[in-house]
């Protein structure tokens, strides 16, 4: 069995969910991905995640997802933990990807509640139990009802926590703050609770959360990581200030479907070629202008707005 005590200790803080950069022709830009990972580590991100929602996994082939995981783990080279997203709407694909993450040396796997299918709670339990039993790897459940159309209920998660020792936590992209409070009540205070909602990153720390997996870290990794550091150091005023300082950026980056605004912003910053794969596309010209205006308060933006 994986060293779960060690995993619980190190999988804390800002786990940056990195975008998947593409060349203009739509192929994966491997060198830029490596550059982004190094930038995140240098900026203080406590861990990285790839092929989660922000990494456009549904637009990648199985082979591409494995390639991105491999690049991330190799590039990080043990400097920070790597937590790839291995979930899919397809049970067998989830099994394959999660086993591959273990084989490649991932520190944990982030497994999303299957989207589109709208499984029952009983089916969700069977899906996660089967995947978890197939690997010797810490598992973080990813609950994002706004994109999966089904919410993993607290009682289902608590039963999985009881029956599956290597399920160590949950990323809750759930705006119901009562729900996330009850996760810790019923799963235990040592269960790793991460916020996937930007405006709940700071509040979730206050109830005992382990950190957050915030898409905003893609453009402001240092500030997002510093919020957690300030909390841990007991500088609550600094943590609160960072929470409110990041709010306008958080707001504008979610005025279109993630990661479209992020890729536009990173293009403005000169970090990537701002390409998505259809059916995703860049935000409207008007929203790009708004992103540029807000972003200019946080970082240098040398590039023109993308047409």
XYZ file of N, CA and C in Angstrom, residues 15-276:
786
model
N -2.395 23.377 -5.362
C -2.130 22.376 -6.399
C -2.596 23.004 -7.710
N -1.651 23.444 -8.512
C -1.985 24.214 -9.717
C -2.458 23.289 -10.841
N -3.685 23.494 -11.346
C -4.210 22.653 -12.433
C -3.820 23.237 -13.787
N -2.744 22.733 -14.356
C -2.117 23.376 -15.511
C -2.874 23.080 -16.812
N -2.970 24.117 -17.642
C -3.595 23.964 -18.963
C -2.730 23.059 -19.850
N -3.319 22.526 -20.890
C -2.572 21.784 -21.907
C -2.329 22.726 -23.084
N -1.084 23.159 -23.304
C -0.815 24.094 -24.405
C -0.763 23.375 -25.750
N -1.301 24.041 -26.766
C -1.291 23.493 -28.125
C -0.526 24.418 -29.063
N 0.071 23.807 -30.086
C 0.611 24.581 -31.203
C -0.557 25.114 -32.030
N -0.243 25.972 -32.986
C -1.278 26.536 -33.850
C -2.018 25.448 -34.623
N -1.337 24.340 -34.927
C -1.986 23.255 -35.673
C -2.770 22.307 -34.779
N -2.818 22.600 -33.471
C -3.619 21.798 -32.557
C -2.876 20.674 -31.866
N -1.629 20.437 -32.221
C -0.851 19.403 -31.544
C -0.355 19.929 -30.197
N -0.047 19.017 -29.288
C 0.397 19.413 -27.951
C 1.785 20.050 -28.029
N 1.925 21.194 -27.392
C 3.193 21.919 -27.342
C 3.955 21.429 -26.104
N 4.756 20.399 -26.291
C 5.412 19.741 -25.168
C 6.416 20.654 -24.466
N 7.177 21.432 -25.228
C 8.175 22.301 -24.608
C 7.509 23.382 -23.762
N 6.421 23.949 -24.258
C 5.715 24.972 -23.480
C 5.126 24.377 -22.211
N 4.631 23.153 -22.283
C 4.128 22.482 -21.082
C 5.246 22.353 -20.046
N 6.427 21.958 -20.486
C 7.566 21.860 -19.564
C 7.902 23.227 -18.975
N 7.858 24.253 -19.819
C 8.150 25.610 -19.345
C 7.139 26.053 -18.284
N 5.876 25.747 -18.517
C 4.840 26.124 -17.556
C 5.041 25.414 -16.218
N 5.368 24.144 -16.277
C 5.587 23.378 -15.044
C 6.750 23.972 -14.250
N 7.844 24.279 -14.935
C 8.993 24.884 -14.251
C 8.634 26.244 -13.666
N 7.850 27.026 -14.396
C 7.417 28.341 -13.912
C 6.571 28.197 -12.651
N 5.683 27.222 -12.626
C 4.853 27.001 -11.445
C 5.702 26.623 -10.238
N 6.653 25.765 -10.448
C 7.509 25.344 -9.335
C 8.321 26.526 -8.811
N 8.874 27.308 -9.741
C 9.651 28.493 -9.350
C 8.780 29.537 -8.659
N 7.488 29.558 -8.983
C 6.571 30.560 -8.420
C 6.003 30.151 -7.067
N 6.288 28.932 -6.639
C 5.863 28.511 -5.307
C 4.657 27.610 -5.243
N 4.124 27.184 -6.390
C 3.017 26.222 -6.340
C 3.474 24.995 -5.562
N 2.610 24.480 -4.709
C 3.000 23.388 -3.819
C 2.903 22.021 -4.492
N 2.150 21.942 -5.567
C 2.002 20.709 -6.351
C 1.391 21.112 -7.685
N 1.393 20.189 -8.629
C 0.763 20.466 -9.922
C -0.169 19.323 -10.303
N -1.147 19.684 -11.097
C -2.075 18.707 -11.649
C -2.194 18.960 -13.146
N -2.278 17.912 -13.915
C -2.504 18.021 -15.357
C -3.685 17.133 -15.718
N -4.230 17.361 -16.899
C -5.342 16.586 -17.452
C -6.563 16.552 -16.539
N -6.729 17.611 -15.746
C -7.998 17.823 -15.072
C -8.856 18.698 -15.963
N -9.937 19.250 -15.445
C -10.846 20.066 -16.261
C -10.100 21.148 -17.023
N -9.183 21.847 -16.338
C -8.440 22.939 -16.956
C -7.527 22.458 -18.069
N -7.150 21.191 -18.040
C -6.270 20.623 -19.063
C -6.991 20.057 -20.273
N -8.282 20.325 -20.408
C -9.085 19.884 -21.562
C -8.982 18.373 -21.828
N -9.164 17.544 -20.822
C -8.958 16.104 -21.037
C -9.913 15.479 -22.036
N -11.132 16.013 -22.115
C -12.093 15.418 -23.057
C -11.744 15.723 -24.506
N -10.802 16.664 -24.719
C -10.336 16.973 -26.070
C -9.061 16.211 -26.432
N -8.542 15.428 -25.482
C -7.303 14.684 -25.703
C -7.605 13.210 -25.924
N -6.790 12.558 -26.736
C -6.883 11.110 -26.873
C -6.299 10.464 -25.619
N -6.563 9.185 -25.454
C -6.005 8.437 -24.321
C -4.478 8.513 -24.338
N -3.906 8.368 -25.526
C -2.441 8.402 -25.663
C -1.893 9.780 -25.309
N -2.621 10.830 -25.688
C -2.179 12.188 -25.370
C -2.252 12.456 -23.875
N -3.279 11.956 -23.226
C -3.386 12.146 -21.786
C -2.216 11.472 -21.066
N -1.865 10.300 -21.511
C -0.723 9.587 -20.922
C 0.573 10.357 -21.180
N 0.721 10.894 -22.377
C 1.912 11.678 -22.725
C 2.026 12.905 -21.821
N 0.927 13.623 -21.608
C 0.950 14.817 -20.759
C 1.302 14.434 -19.318
N 0.739 13.349 -18.821
C 1.079 12.879 -17.478
C 2.566 12.581 -17.368
N 3.088 11.896 -18.361
C 4.500 11.517 -18.370
C 5.397 12.752 -18.372
N 5.063 13.734 -19.214
C 5.855 14.973 -19.271
C 5.836 15.683 -17.918
N 4.668 15.743 -17.299
C 4.545 16.447 -16.022
C 5.379 15.777 -14.933
N 5.290 14.472 -14.846
C 6.004 13.737 -13.799
C 7.509 13.810 -14.033
N 7.917 13.677 -15.281
C 9.341 13.738 -15.609
C 9.903 15.130 -15.372
N 9.153 16.157 -15.773
C 9.629 17.535 -15.629
C 9.676 17.961 -14.166
N 8.667 17.607 -13.409
C 8.656 17.953 -11.980
C 9.817 17.271 -11.259
N 10.117 16.047 -11.643
C 11.300 15.327 -11.148
C 11.381 15.339 -9.620
N 10.236 15.153 -8.974
C 10.227 15.056 -7.521
C 10.288 16.377 -6.783
N 10.365 17.491 -7.504
C 10.462 18.797 -6.826
C 9.156 19.168 -6.147
N 8.047 18.823 -6.762
C 6.725 18.984 -6.153
C 5.904 17.754 -6.522
N 4.875 17.429 -5.735
C 4.002 16.317 -6.105
C 3.253 16.594 -7.404
N 2.941 15.519 -8.125
C 2.158 15.604 -9.358
C 0.892 14.763 -9.182
N -0.258 15.396 -9.450
C -1.554 14.743 -9.268
C -2.329 14.836 -10.580
N -2.132 13.896 -11.493
C -2.854 13.970 -12.769
C -4.321 13.596 -12.624
N -5.137 14.207 -13.469
C -6.534 13.813 -13.566
C -6.633 12.559 -14.421
N -7.239 11.523 -13.888
C -7.315 10.251 -14.616
C -8.748 9.803 -14.852
N -9.705 10.645 -14.510
C -11.098 10.242 -14.660
C -11.633 10.468 -16.058
N -12.708 9.773 -16.351
C -13.352 9.860 -17.657
C -14.813 9.478 -17.485
N -15.612 9.776 -18.488
C -16.984 9.275 -18.496
C -17.025 7.773 -18.765
N -15.883 7.244 -19.217
C -15.752 5.824 -19.557
C -15.014 5.105 -18.425
N -15.652 4.122 -17.818
C -15.066 3.426 -16.671
C -13.735 2.764 -17.018
N -13.686 2.086 -18.154
C -12.465 1.363 -18.524
C -11.306 2.330 -18.777
N -11.603 3.466 -19.402
C -10.552 4.466 -19.613
C -10.024 4.986 -18.278
N -10.921 5.192 -17.334
C -10.503 5.649 -16.004
C -9.570 4.631 -15.368
N -9.892 3.364 -15.508
C -9.029 2.301 -14.974
C -7.648 2.350 -15.623
N -7.621 2.458 -16.939
C -6.357 2.467 -17.674
C -5.504 3.663 -17.267
N -6.111 4.837 -17.238
C -5.364 6.059 -16.935
C -4.867 6.075 -15.496
N -5.672 5.597 -14.573
C -5.263 5.594 -13.163
C -4.115 4.614 -12.942
N -4.196 3.458 -13.561
C -3.083 2.494 -13.467
C -1.820 3.060 -14.104
N -1.989 3.786 -15.206
C -0.831 4.372 -15.889
C -0.210 5.468 -15.024
N -1.032 6.245 -14.344
C -0.506 7.283 -13.456
C 0.373 6.663 -12.376
N -0.080 5.557 -11.828
C 0.735 4.852 -10.826
C 2.040 4.366 -11.435
N 1.949 3.770 -12.613
C 3.142 3.242 -13.290
C 4.156 4.342 -13.580
N 3.678 5.532 -13.925
C 4.568 6.637 -14.276
C 5.168 7.323 -13.055
N 4.617 7.038 -11.870
C 5.177 7.616 -10.660
C 4.436 8.812 -10.111
N 3.151 8.953 -10.433
C 2.358 10.050 -9.888
C 2.247 9.914 -8.372
N 2.054 11.041 -7.697
C 1.925 11.043 -6.242
C 0.503 10.722 -5.799
N -0.450 10.974 -6.653
C -1.853 10.657 -6.411
C -2.572 10.821 -7.741
N -3.818 10.380 -7.797
C -4.633 10.575 -8.991
C -5.906 11.315 -8.604
N -6.298 12.242 -9.447
C -7.533 13.009 -9.275
C -8.583 12.381 -10.190
N -9.599 11.775 -9.607
C -10.582 11.014 -10.385
C -11.942 11.698 -10.304
N -12.376 12.205 -11.441
C -13.620 12.976 -11.500
C -14.846 12.071 -11.427
N -15.908 12.600 -10.827
C -17.219 11.966 -10.932
C -17.568 11.926 -12.419
N -17.908 10.748 -12.966
C -18.157 10.663 -14.408
C -19.215 11.663 -14.881
N -18.905 12.326 -15.982
C -19.778 13.355 -16.524
C -20.674 12.775 -17.618
N -21.740 13.449 -17.895
C -22.724 13.120 -18.938
C -23.595 11.916 -18.567
N -23.012 10.858 -18.009
C -23.778 9.645 -17.716
C -24.856 9.834 -16.648
N -24.620 10.739 -15.700
C -25.509 10.964 -14.564
C -25.779 9.672 -13.790
N -24.723 9.010 -13.291
C -24.921 7.756 -12.559
C -25.610 7.981 -11.215
N -26.239 6.929 -10.719
C -26.830 6.962 -9.382
C -25.717 6.947 -8.343
N -26.074 7.208 -7.094
C -25.074 7.181 -6.020
C -24.499 5.776 -5.856
N -25.335 4.772 -6.015
C -24.856 3.385 -5.927
C -23.852 3.084 -7.044
N -24.140 3.556 -8.249
C -23.235 3.335 -9.375
C -21.930 4.112 -9.178
N -22.034 5.335 -8.626
C -20.829 6.102 -8.332
C -19.946 5.345 -7.354
N -20.553 4.792 -6.331
C -19.793 4.020 -5.345
C -19.058 2.864 -6.027
N -19.763 2.110 -6.856
C -19.152 0.955 -7.524
C -18.016 1.386 -8.446
N -18.213 2.490 -9.162
C -17.188 2.998 -10.073
C -15.912 3.335 -9.301
N -16.034 4.126 -8.258
C -14.848 4.550 -7.503
C -14.227 3.392 -6.731
N -15.039 2.529 -6.189
C -14.515 1.372 -5.445
C -13.704 0.476 -6.373
N -14.198 0.247 -7.575
C -13.490 -0.615 -8.523
C -12.178 0.018 -8.973
N -12.208 1.303 -9.290
C -10.983 1.994 -9.716
C -9.964 2.008 -8.592
N -10.414 2.358 -7.401
C -9.505 2.480 -6.262
C -8.884 1.132 -5.892
N -9.678 0.077 -5.948
C -9.161 -1.246 -5.621
C -8.137 -1.755 -6.636
N -8.104 -1.147 -7.811
C -7.219 -1.640 -8.879
C -5.803 -1.073 -8.799
N -5.585 -0.103 -7.897
C -4.275 0.549 -7.826
C -3.786 0.664 -6.389
N -2.493 0.844 -6.261
C -1.861 1.148 -4.980
C -1.393 2.589 -5.062
N -2.330 3.506 -5.075
C -2.052 4.913 -5.330
C -3.079 5.748 -4.574
N -2.665 6.825 -3.903
C -3.647 7.696 -3.269
C -4.610 8.283 -4.301
N -5.877 8.323 -3.953
C -6.916 8.812 -4.853
C -7.607 10.019 -4.225
N -7.777 11.064 -5.045
C -8.567 12.234 -4.657
C -9.799 12.270 -5.551
N -10.960 12.178 -4.963
C -12.214 12.257 -5.707
C -12.401 13.705 -6.166
N -12.947 13.869 -7.358
C -13.175 15.205 -7.918
C -14.669 15.371 -8.151
N -15.290 16.174 -7.303
C -16.739 16.391 -7.367
C -17.019 17.773 -7.939
N -17.566 17.825 -9.150
C -17.831 19.109 -9.824
C -19.209 19.041 -10.481
N -20.261 19.128 -9.669
C -21.618 18.917 -10.184
C -22.026 19.868 -11.295
N -21.440 21.051 -11.355
C -21.793 21.989 -12.412
C -21.406 21.508 -13.795
N -20.441 20.576 -13.873
C -20.009 20.068 -15.178
C -20.316 18.591 -15.368
N -20.647 17.886 -14.288
C -20.940 16.461 -14.424
C -22.433 16.166 -14.378
N -23.208 17.130 -13.882
C -24.667 16.995 -13.763
C -25.077 15.997 -12.691
N -24.141 15.585 -11.840
C -24.474 14.751 -10.688
C -23.554 15.143 -9.543
N -24.117 15.185 -8.345
C -23.355 15.544 -7.157
C -23.087 14.293 -6.337
N -21.814 14.060 -5.985
C -21.544 12.954 -5.075
C -21.992 13.366 -3.680
N -22.971 12.657 -3.155
C -23.502 12.994 -1.848
C -22.497 12.669 -0.753
N -22.602 13.395 0.350
C -21.647 13.211 1.452
C -21.679 11.770 1.954
N -22.854 11.168 2.041
C -22.923 9.799 2.557
C -22.220 8.814 1.622
N -22.246 9.074 0.314
C -21.535 8.213 -0.640
C -20.041 8.362 -0.467
N -19.587 9.598 -0.343
C -18.164 9.854 -0.149
C -17.689 9.263 1.172
N -18.483 9.405 2.214
C -18.111 8.863 3.527
C -18.000 7.345 3.487
N -18.877 6.695 2.742
C -18.809 5.234 2.620
C -17.568 4.816 1.848
N -17.246 5.548 0.793
C -16.017 5.260 0.045
C -14.787 5.474 0.923
N -14.800 6.539 1.713
C -13.692 6.810 2.612
C -13.505 5.669 3.614
N -14.604 5.124 4.067
C -14.568 4.007 5.025
C -14.064 2.726 4.380
N -14.484 2.475 3.130
C -14.207 1.195 2.481
C -12.937 1.187 1.633
N -12.412 2.357 1.305
C -11.260 2.455 0.393
C -10.150 3.266 1.073
N -9.193 2.602 1.703
C -8.161 3.314 2.461
C -7.361 4.312 1.634
N -7.197 4.052 0.332
C -6.368 4.971 -0.455
C -7.144 6.146 -1.048
N -8.447 6.278 -0.738
C -9.132 7.535 -1.031
C -8.822 8.477 0.128
N -7.997 9.475 -0.163
C -7.477 10.337 0.905
C -8.118 11.723 0.933
N -8.890 12.057 -0.095
C -9.461 13.395 -0.102
C -10.407 13.630 -1.248
N -10.887 14.868 -1.338
C -11.828 15.250 -2.380
C -11.568 16.686 -2.810
N -11.620 16.916 -4.101
C -11.662 18.277 -4.631
C -13.126 18.610 -4.821
N -13.608 19.586 -4.060
C -15.009 19.981 -4.124
C -15.165 21.261 -4.936
N -15.574 21.103 -6.180
C -15.965 22.258 -6.993
C -17.469 22.413 -6.811
N -17.816 22.676 -5.584
C -19.202 22.661 -5.135
C -19.465 23.960 -4.395
N -20.382 24.753 -4.882
C -20.653 26.053 -4.267
C -21.472 25.951 -2.988
N -21.950 24.752 -2.673
C -22.730 24.530 -1.457
C -21.770 24.387 -0.283
N -21.588 25.474 0.472
C -20.606 25.455 1.557
C -21.072 24.579 2.721
N -22.381 24.397 2.866
C -22.873 23.449 3.870
C -22.403 22.041 3.517
N -22.468 21.699 2.231
C -22.036 20.378 1.783
C -20.581 20.123 2.156
N -19.703 21.089 1.871
C -18.277 20.848 2.115
C -17.968 20.792 3.605
N -18.741 21.509 4.433
C -18.585 21.373 5.874
C -18.904 19.956 6.325
N -19.967 19.402 5.755
C -20.391 18.063 6.154
C -19.431 16.973 5.649
N -18.669 17.283 4.604
C -17.642 16.329 4.153
C -16.659 16.054 5.279
N -16.147 17.109 5.911
C -15.184 16.909 6.997
C -15.848 16.322 8.239
N -17.093 16.670 8.478
C -17.794 16.109 9.624
C -17.921 14.601 9.507
N -18.279 14.126 8.297
C -18.576 12.707 8.128
C -17.384 11.879 7.628
N -16.413 12.534 6.994
C -15.240 11.790 6.511
C -14.053 11.899 7.465
N -14.139 12.806 8.421
C -13.067 12.965 9.391
C -12.220 14.181 9.095
N -11.672 14.766 10.131
C -10.938 16.018 9.985
C -9.589 15.820 9.308
N -9.113 14.567 9.216
C -7.849 14.314 8.514
C -8.071 14.036 7.026
N -9.326 14.015 6.584
C -9.638 13.830 5.163
C -9.242 15.106 4.432
N -8.554 14.972 3.301
C -8.029 16.136 2.588
C -9.129 16.776 1.742
N -9.513 17.974 2.130
C -10.571 18.711 1.435
C -9.937 19.872 0.679
N -10.119 19.881 -0.650
C -9.577 20.937 -1.502
C -10.728 21.708 -2.139
N -10.558 23.003 -2.217
C -11.553 23.813 -2.924
C -11.232 23.842 -4.412
N -12.265 23.666 -5.220
C -12.150 23.864 -6.655
C -12.944 25.090 -7.087
N -13.456 25.829 -6.114
C -14.187 27.075 -6.350
C -13.301 28.212 -5.857
N -12.937 29.109 -6.745
C -11.940 30.130 -6.413
C -12.323 30.972 -5.205
N -13.565 31.378 -5.099
C -13.965 32.247 -3.990
C -14.121 31.491 -2.679
N -13.972 30.172 -2.710
C -14.023 29.383 -1.476
C -12.656 28.865 -1.056
N -11.601 29.235 -1.784
C -10.259 28.748 -1.417
C -9.894 29.164 0.000
N -10.051 30.435 0.297
C -9.720 30.913 1.641
C -10.723 30.415 2.682
N -12.038 30.554 2.460
C -12.980 30.053 3.462
C -12.807 28.575 3.781
N -12.442 27.767 2.782
C -12.304 26.336 3.037
C -11.107 26.022 3.931
N -10.076 26.851 3.863
C -8.955 26.680 4.787
C -9.425 26.875 6.226
N -10.360 27.794 6.419
C -10.819 28.130 7.767
C -11.556 26.986 8.445
N -12.134 26.067 7.672
C -12.837 24.935 8.283
C -11.969 23.686 8.336
N -10.702 23.814 7.910
C -9.794 22.676 7.983
C -9.413 22.086 6.647
N -9.658 22.817 5.561
C -9.278 22.332 4.241
C -7.773 22.187 4.090
N -7.376 21.287 3.182
C -5.951 21.007 2.957
C -5.336 21.943 1.929
N -6.169 22.689 1.211
C -5.666 23.567 0.158
C -6.700 23.733 -0.915
N -6.233 23.929 -2.139
C -7.157 24.179 -3.231
C -6.498 23.856 -4.562
N -7.336 23.624 -5.547
C -6.899 23.358 -6.913
C -7.582 24.418 -7.764
N -6.931 25.579 -7.847
C -7.543 26.781 -8.412
C -6.998 27.087 -9.792
N -7.895 27.186 -10.767
C -7.487 27.480 -12.145
C -6.753 28.815 -12.249
N -7.076 29.755 -11.361
C -6.440 31.072 -11.386
C -4.928 30.971 -11.200
N -4.466 29.899 -10.591
C -3.016 29.697 -10.418
C -2.290 29.663 -11.756
N -3.000 29.390 -12.838
C -2.358 29.370 -14.152
C -1.764 30.717 -14.524
N -2.393 31.811 -14.095
C -1.904 33.135 -14.466
C -1.261 33.878 -13.301
N -1.583 33.479 -12.075
C -1.017 34.147 -10.897
C -0.564 33.114 -9.868
N 0.354 32.224 -10.256
C 0.730 31.136 -9.348
C 1.327 31.596 -8.026
N 2.090 32.664 -8.074
C 2.756 33.138 -6.854
C 1.730 33.637 -5.834
N 0.802 34.477 -6.257
C -0.207 35.004 -5.346
C -1.098 33.898 -4.792
N -1.490 32.973 -5.652
C -2.374 31.892 -5.218
C -1.674 31.016 -4.189
N -0.389 30.740 -4.398
C 0.370 29.950 -3.430
C 0.608 30.725 -2.139
N 0.841 32.020 -2.260
C 1.113 32.843 -1.080
C -0.086 32.913 -0.141
N -1.289 32.816 -0.678
C -2.473 32.829 0.172
C -2.416 31.660 1.158
N -2.084 30.478 0.648
C -1.969 29.308 1.532
C -0.815 29.475 2.506
N 0.312 29.951 2.004
C 1.481 30.142 2.870
C 1.162 31.104 4.009
N 0.449 32.181 3.706
C 0.097 33.161 4.738
C -0.805 32.527 5.795
N -1.749 31.710 5.335
C -2.646 31.027 6.268
C -1.857 30.118 7.207
N -0.962 29.319 6.646
C -0.178 28.378 7.444
C 0.729 29.119 8.428
N 1.243 30.257 8.001
C 2.127 31.048 8.864
C 1.358 31.862 9.904
N 0.044 31.821 9.845
C -0.771 32.532 10.812
C -0.975 34.001 10.503
N -0.600 34.419 9.294
C -0.785 35.813 8.897
C -2.158 35.941 8.238
N -3.178 35.990 9.059
C -4.548 35.964 8.550
C -4.892 37.220 7.768
N -4.322 38.346 8.172
C -4.599 39.581 7.447
C -4.077 39.499 6.024
N -2.869 38.965 5.871
C -2.305 38.818 4.529
C -3.143 37.844 3.698
N -3.553 36.741 4.321
C -4.369 35.761 3.602
C -5.687 36.382 3.150
N -6.326 37.139 4.037
C -7.572 37.804 3.668
C -7.351 38.819 2.552
N -6.266 39.578 2.653
C -5.970 40.570 1.626
C -5.777 39.920 0.260
N -5.059 38.800 0.238
C -4.840 38.087 -1.023
C -6.158 37.522 -1.558
N -6.991 37.031 -0.677
C -8.305 36.511 -1.076
C -9.092 37.579 -1.846
N -9.151 38.783 -1.276
C -9.919 39.847 -1.924
C -9.172 40.452 -3.107
N -7.852 40.469 -3.040
C -7.059 40.972 -4.159
C -7.256 40.111 -5.404
N -7.385 38.804 -5.227
C -7.547 37.887 -6.350
C -8.974 37.839 -6.889
N -9.923 38.385 -6.152
C -11.327 38.219 -6.526
C -11.669 38.763 -7.917
N -11.232 39.978 -8.300
C -11.558 40.437 -9.661
C -10.980 39.531 -10.753
N -9.787 38.995 -10.518
C -9.184 38.081 -11.490
C -9.970 36.777 -11.548
N -10.316 36.242 -10.380
C -11.143 35.035 -10.344
C -12.442 35.237 -11.123
N -13.062 36.386 -10.914
C -14.357 36.645 -11.552
C -14.244 36.669 -13.075
N -13.275 37.398 -13.599
C -13.194 37.563 -15.049
C -12.764 36.270 -15.740
N -11.992 35.445 -15.053
C -11.522 34.195 -15.662
C -12.606 33.124 -15.759
N -13.765 33.417 -15.163
C -14.862 32.447 -15.252
C -16.106 33.044 -15.895
N -15.900 34.089 -16.711
C -17.022 34.657 -17.465
C -17.289 33.883 -18.750
N -16.428 32.948 -19.067
C -16.643 31.986 -20.149
C -16.152 30.653 -19.612
N -16.419 29.591 -20.329
C -16.095 28.259 -19.834
C -14.588 28.060 -19.719
N -14.152 27.634 -18.545
C -12.764 27.279 -18.299
C -12.347 26.126 -19.230
N -11.160 26.195 -19.895
C -10.064 27.149 -19.708
C -9.953 28.225 -20.788
N -11.037 28.543 -21.496
C -10.935 29.518 -22.579
C -10.378 30.871 -22.112
N -10.913 31.463 -21.028
C -10.339 32.736 -20.584
C -8.887 32.612 -20.125
N -8.556 31.486 -19.498
C -7.175 31.270 -19.062
C -6.215 31.268 -20.240
N -6.605 30.592 -21.299
C -5.704 30.506 -22.447
C -5.567 31.860 -23.140
N -6.638 32.627 -23.155
C -6.534 33.982 -23.692
C -5.571 34.806 -22.844
N -5.707 34.701 -21.514
C -4.848 35.458 -20.604
C -3.390 35.042 -20.738
N -3.148 33.745 -20.794
C -1.768 33.262 -20.928
C -1.170 33.655 -22.271
N -2.017 33.744 -23.307
C -1.547 34.245 -24.597
C -1.128 35.698 -24.495
N -1.918 36.503 -23.780
C -1.580 37.913 -23.571
C -0.267 38.059 -22.803
N -0.018 37.127 -21.897
C 1.204 37.164 -21.091
C 2.421 36.638 -21.850
N 2.181 36.059 -23.036
C 3.277 35.506 -23.816
C 3.737 34.141 -23.348
N 2.906 33.471 -22.558
C 3.288 32.164 -22.021
C 2.968 31.008 -22.966
N 1.921 31.169 -23.786
C 1.476 30.084 -24.666
C 0.970 30.672 -25.975
N 0.826 29.797 -26.976
C -0.005 30.127 -28.134
C -1.436 29.806 -27.717
N -2.339 30.784 -27.723
C -3.669 30.599 -27.130
C -4.634 29.808 -28.007
N -4.429 28.512 -28.044
C -5.283 27.666 -28.883
C -6.025 26.647 -28.030
N -7.298 26.431 -28.363
C -8.092 25.356 -27.786
C -8.533 24.445 -28.914
